[in-house]
CSV table of C-alpha atoms in Angstrom, one decimal:
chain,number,residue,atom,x,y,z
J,22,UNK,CA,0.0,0.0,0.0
J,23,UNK,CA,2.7,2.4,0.7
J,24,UNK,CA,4.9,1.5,-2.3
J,25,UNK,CA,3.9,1.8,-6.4
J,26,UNK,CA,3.7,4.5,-9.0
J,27,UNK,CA,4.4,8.2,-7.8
J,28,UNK,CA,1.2,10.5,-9.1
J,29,UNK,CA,1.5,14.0,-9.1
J,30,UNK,CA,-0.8,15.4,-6.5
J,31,UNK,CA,1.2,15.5,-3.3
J,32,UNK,CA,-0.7,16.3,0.4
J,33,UNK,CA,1.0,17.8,3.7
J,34,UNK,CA,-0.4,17.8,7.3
J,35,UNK,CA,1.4,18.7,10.3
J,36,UNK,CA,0.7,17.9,14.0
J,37,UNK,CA,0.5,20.5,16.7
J,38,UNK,CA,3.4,21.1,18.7
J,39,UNK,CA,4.4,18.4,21.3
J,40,UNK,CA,6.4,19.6,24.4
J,41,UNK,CA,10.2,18.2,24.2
J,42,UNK,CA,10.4,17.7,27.9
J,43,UNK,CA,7.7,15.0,27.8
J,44,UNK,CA,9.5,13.5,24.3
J,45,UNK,CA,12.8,13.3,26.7
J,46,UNK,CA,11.3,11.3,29.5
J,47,UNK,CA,9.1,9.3,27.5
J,48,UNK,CA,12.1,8.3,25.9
J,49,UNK,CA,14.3,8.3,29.1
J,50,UNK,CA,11.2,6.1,30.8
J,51,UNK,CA,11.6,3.4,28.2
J,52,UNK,CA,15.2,3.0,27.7
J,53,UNK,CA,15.5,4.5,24.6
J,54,UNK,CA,16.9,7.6,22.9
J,55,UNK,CA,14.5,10.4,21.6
J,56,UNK,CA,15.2,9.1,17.6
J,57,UNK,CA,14.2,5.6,18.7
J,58,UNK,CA,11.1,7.0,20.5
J,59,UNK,CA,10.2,9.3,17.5
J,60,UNK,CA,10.5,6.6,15.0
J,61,UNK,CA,8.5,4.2,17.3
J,62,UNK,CA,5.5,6.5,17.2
J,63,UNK,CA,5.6,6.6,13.2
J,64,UNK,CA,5.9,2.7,13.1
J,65,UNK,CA,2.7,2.4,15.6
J,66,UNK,CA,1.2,5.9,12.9
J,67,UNK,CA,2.1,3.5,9.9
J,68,UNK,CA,0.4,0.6,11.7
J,69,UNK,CA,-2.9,2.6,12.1
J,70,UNK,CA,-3.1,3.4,8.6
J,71,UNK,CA,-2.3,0.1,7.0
J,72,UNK,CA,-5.3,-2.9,6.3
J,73,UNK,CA,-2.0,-5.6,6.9
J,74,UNK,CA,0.3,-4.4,9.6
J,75,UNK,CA,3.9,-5.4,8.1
J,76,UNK,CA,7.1,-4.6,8.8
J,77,UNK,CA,8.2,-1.8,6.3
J,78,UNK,CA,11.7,0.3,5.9
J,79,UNK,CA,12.1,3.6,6.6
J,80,UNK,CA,15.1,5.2,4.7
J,81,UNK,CA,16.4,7.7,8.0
J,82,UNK,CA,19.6,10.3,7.7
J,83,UNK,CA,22.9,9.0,9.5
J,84,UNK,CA,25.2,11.7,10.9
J,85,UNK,CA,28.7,10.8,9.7
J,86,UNK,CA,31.5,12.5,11.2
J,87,UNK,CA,33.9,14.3,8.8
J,88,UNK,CA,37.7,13.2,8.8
J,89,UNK,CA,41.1,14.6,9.8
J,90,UNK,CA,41.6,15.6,6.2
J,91,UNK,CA,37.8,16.1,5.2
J,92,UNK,CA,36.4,20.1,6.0
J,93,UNK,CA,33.1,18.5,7.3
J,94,UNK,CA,30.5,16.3,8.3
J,95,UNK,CA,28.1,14.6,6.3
J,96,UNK,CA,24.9,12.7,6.1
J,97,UNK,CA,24.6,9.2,4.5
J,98,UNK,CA,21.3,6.9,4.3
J,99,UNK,CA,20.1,4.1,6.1
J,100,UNK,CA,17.3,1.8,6.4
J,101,UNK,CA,15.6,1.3,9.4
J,102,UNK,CA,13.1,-1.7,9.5
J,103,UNK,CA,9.9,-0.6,11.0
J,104,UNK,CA,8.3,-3.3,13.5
J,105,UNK,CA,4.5,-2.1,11.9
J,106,UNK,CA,3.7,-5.6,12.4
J,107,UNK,CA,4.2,-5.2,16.6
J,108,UNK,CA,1.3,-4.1,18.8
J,109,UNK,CA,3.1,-3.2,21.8
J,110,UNK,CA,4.2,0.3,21.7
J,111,UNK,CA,7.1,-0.8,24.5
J,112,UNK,CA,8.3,-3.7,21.9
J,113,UNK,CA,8.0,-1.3,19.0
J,114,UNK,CA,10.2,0.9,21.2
J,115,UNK,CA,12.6,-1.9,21.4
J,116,UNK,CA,12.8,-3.2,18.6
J,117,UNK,CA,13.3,0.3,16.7
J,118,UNK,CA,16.3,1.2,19.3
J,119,UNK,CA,17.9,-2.3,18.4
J,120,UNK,CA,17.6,-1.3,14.6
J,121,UNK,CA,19.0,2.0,15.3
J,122,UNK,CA,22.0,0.5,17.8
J,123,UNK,CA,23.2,-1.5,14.9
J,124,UNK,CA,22.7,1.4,12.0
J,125,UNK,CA,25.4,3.8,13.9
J,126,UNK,CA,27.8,0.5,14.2
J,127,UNK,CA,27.4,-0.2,10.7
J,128,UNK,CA,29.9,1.0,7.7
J,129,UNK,CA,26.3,1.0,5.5
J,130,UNK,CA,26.0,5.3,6.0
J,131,UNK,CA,29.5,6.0,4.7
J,132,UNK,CA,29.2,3.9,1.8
J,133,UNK,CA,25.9,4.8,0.4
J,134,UNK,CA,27.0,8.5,1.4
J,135,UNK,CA,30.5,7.8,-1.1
J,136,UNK,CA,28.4,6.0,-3.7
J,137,UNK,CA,26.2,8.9,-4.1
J,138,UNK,CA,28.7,11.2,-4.3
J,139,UNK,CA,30.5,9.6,-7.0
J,140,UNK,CA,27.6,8.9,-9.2
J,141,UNK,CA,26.9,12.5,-8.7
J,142,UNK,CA,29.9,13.2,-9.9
J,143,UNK,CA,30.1,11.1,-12.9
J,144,UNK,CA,26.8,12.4,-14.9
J,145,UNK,CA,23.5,13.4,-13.4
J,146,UNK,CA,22.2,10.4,-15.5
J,147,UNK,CA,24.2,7.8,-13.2
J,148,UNK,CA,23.2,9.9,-10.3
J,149,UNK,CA,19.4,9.4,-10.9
J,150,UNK,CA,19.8,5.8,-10.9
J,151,UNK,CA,21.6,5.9,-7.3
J,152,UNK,CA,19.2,7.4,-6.1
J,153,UNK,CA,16.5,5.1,-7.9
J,154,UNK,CA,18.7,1.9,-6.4
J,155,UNK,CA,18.4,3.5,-2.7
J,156,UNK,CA,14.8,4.7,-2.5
J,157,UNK,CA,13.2,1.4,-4.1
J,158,UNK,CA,14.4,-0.4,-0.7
J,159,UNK,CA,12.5,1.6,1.5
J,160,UNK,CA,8.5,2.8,1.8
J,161,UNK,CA,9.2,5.8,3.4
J,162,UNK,CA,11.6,9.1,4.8
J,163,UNK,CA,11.6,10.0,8.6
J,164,UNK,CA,14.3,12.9,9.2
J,165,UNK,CA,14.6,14.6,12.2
J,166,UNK,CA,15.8,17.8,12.2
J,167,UNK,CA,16.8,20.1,15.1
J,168,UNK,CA,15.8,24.0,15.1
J,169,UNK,CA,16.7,26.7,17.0
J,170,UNK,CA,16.9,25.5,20.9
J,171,UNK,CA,15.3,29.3,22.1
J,172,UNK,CA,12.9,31.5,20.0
J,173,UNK,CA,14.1,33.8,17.0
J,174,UNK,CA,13.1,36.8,15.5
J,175,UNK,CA,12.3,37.3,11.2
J,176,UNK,CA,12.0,41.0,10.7
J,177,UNK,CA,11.7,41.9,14.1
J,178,UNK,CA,9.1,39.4,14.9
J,179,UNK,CA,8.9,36.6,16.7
J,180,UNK,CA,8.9,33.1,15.1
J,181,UNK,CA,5.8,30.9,17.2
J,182,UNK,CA,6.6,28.1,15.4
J,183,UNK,CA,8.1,26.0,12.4
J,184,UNK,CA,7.4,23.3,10.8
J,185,UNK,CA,9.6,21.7,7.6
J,186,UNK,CA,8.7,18.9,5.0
J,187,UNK,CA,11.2,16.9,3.9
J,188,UNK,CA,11.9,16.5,-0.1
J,189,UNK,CA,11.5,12.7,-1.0
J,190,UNK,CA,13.2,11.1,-4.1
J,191,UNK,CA,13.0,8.3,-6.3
J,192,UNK,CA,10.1,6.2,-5.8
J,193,UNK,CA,9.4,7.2,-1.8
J,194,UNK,CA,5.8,8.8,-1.8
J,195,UNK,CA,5.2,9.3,2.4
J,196,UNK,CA,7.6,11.4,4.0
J,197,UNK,CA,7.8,12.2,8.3
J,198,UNK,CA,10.0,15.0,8.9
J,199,UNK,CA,10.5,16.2,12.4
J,200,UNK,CA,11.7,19.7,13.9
J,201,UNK,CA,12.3,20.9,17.4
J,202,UNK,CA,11.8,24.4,18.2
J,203,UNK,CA,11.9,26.3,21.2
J,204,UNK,CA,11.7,23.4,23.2
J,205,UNK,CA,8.8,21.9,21.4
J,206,UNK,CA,8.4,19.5,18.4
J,207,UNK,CA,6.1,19.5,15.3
J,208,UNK,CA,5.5,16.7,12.7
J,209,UNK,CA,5.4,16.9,9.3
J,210,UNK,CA,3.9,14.0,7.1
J,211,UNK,CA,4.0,14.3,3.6
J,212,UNK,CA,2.7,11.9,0.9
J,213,UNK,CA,2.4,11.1,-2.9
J,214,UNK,CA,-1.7,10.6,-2.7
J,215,UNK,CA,-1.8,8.0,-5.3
J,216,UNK,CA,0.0,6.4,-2.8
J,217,UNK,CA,-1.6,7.5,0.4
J,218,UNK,CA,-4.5,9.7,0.3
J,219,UNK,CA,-5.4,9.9,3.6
């Protein structure tokens, strides 16, 4: 259901925002880190939606540290299996955090992060059929990015709120991108509605 032909319609929602504080010792409560918590509640989200519970993969950003003689850091892909199938929010927790202990000990990051790169480099041609070979492996995008920790200003104004939606690529129609701010945090979902409508 959450995989096939991309249309051209695309939908957006957001949630309202959800105090940090409680996402910390929710997490904190259960043994788990915020990310592992976060991508919990979209595996028990997807759940809800779907007719068949399954597991699905989620393709999720990896931090990757820059070298001695790189200038930066970078972000690779990973894909993070999804326990839809599980009832239990506390063994969704689990099993997410186990998926997620093993993605930051794994090489898999860095070398999809050099692949790309070199593809890119080669012809913009090669590089749309990386990112073809990545995306088909995975159903959807969770991203979670962090905002400004206090409150800012735009023309003298104070910001109440953001909210951001991720861009998806290749054949990945749903999309869950998360942003802190100001001590709060805000969901966006995103979707290809020949895919998911709703």
């Amino acid at each position: 259901e959450l995989r096939g032909t991309l249309g051209v319609r695309k939908a957006a929602a957001m949630s309202k925002a959800i105090p940090m504080s409680l996402i910390k010792a929710l997490a904190k409560a259960n043994g788990g880190h915020v990310n592992d918590l976060l991508a919990a509640a979209v595996a028990g989200a997807v759940r809800s939606y779907l007719r068949e519970p399954r597991s699905v993969r989620a393709l999720v950003p990896v931090f990757i540290r820059g070298s001695d003689s790189d200038s930066g850091n970078h972000f690779g892909m990973a894909y993070l299996p999804l326990p839809v199938e599980e009832a239990s929010r506390k063994l969704r927790l689990r099993a997410v955090k186990t998926e997620m202990d093993t993605i930051k000990s794994a090489p898999d990051a860095t070398v999809a992060f050099i692949v790309l790169g070199a593809m890119g480099l080669e012809s913009p041609t090669l590089e749309k059929f990386g990112i073809e070979m990545f995306t088909k492996k995975a159903s959807m995008l969770i991203t979670n990015v962090p905002g400004p920790a206090a409150a800012v200003q735009v023309g003298g104004r104070d910001v109440k709120s953001m909210v951001v939606w991720a861009p998806t690529s290749g054949s990945i129609g749903l999309g869950f991108s998360l942003l802190t701010y100001d001590g709060e945090l805000r969901l966006g979902v995103s979707s290809d509605t020949n895919l998911v409508s709703d």
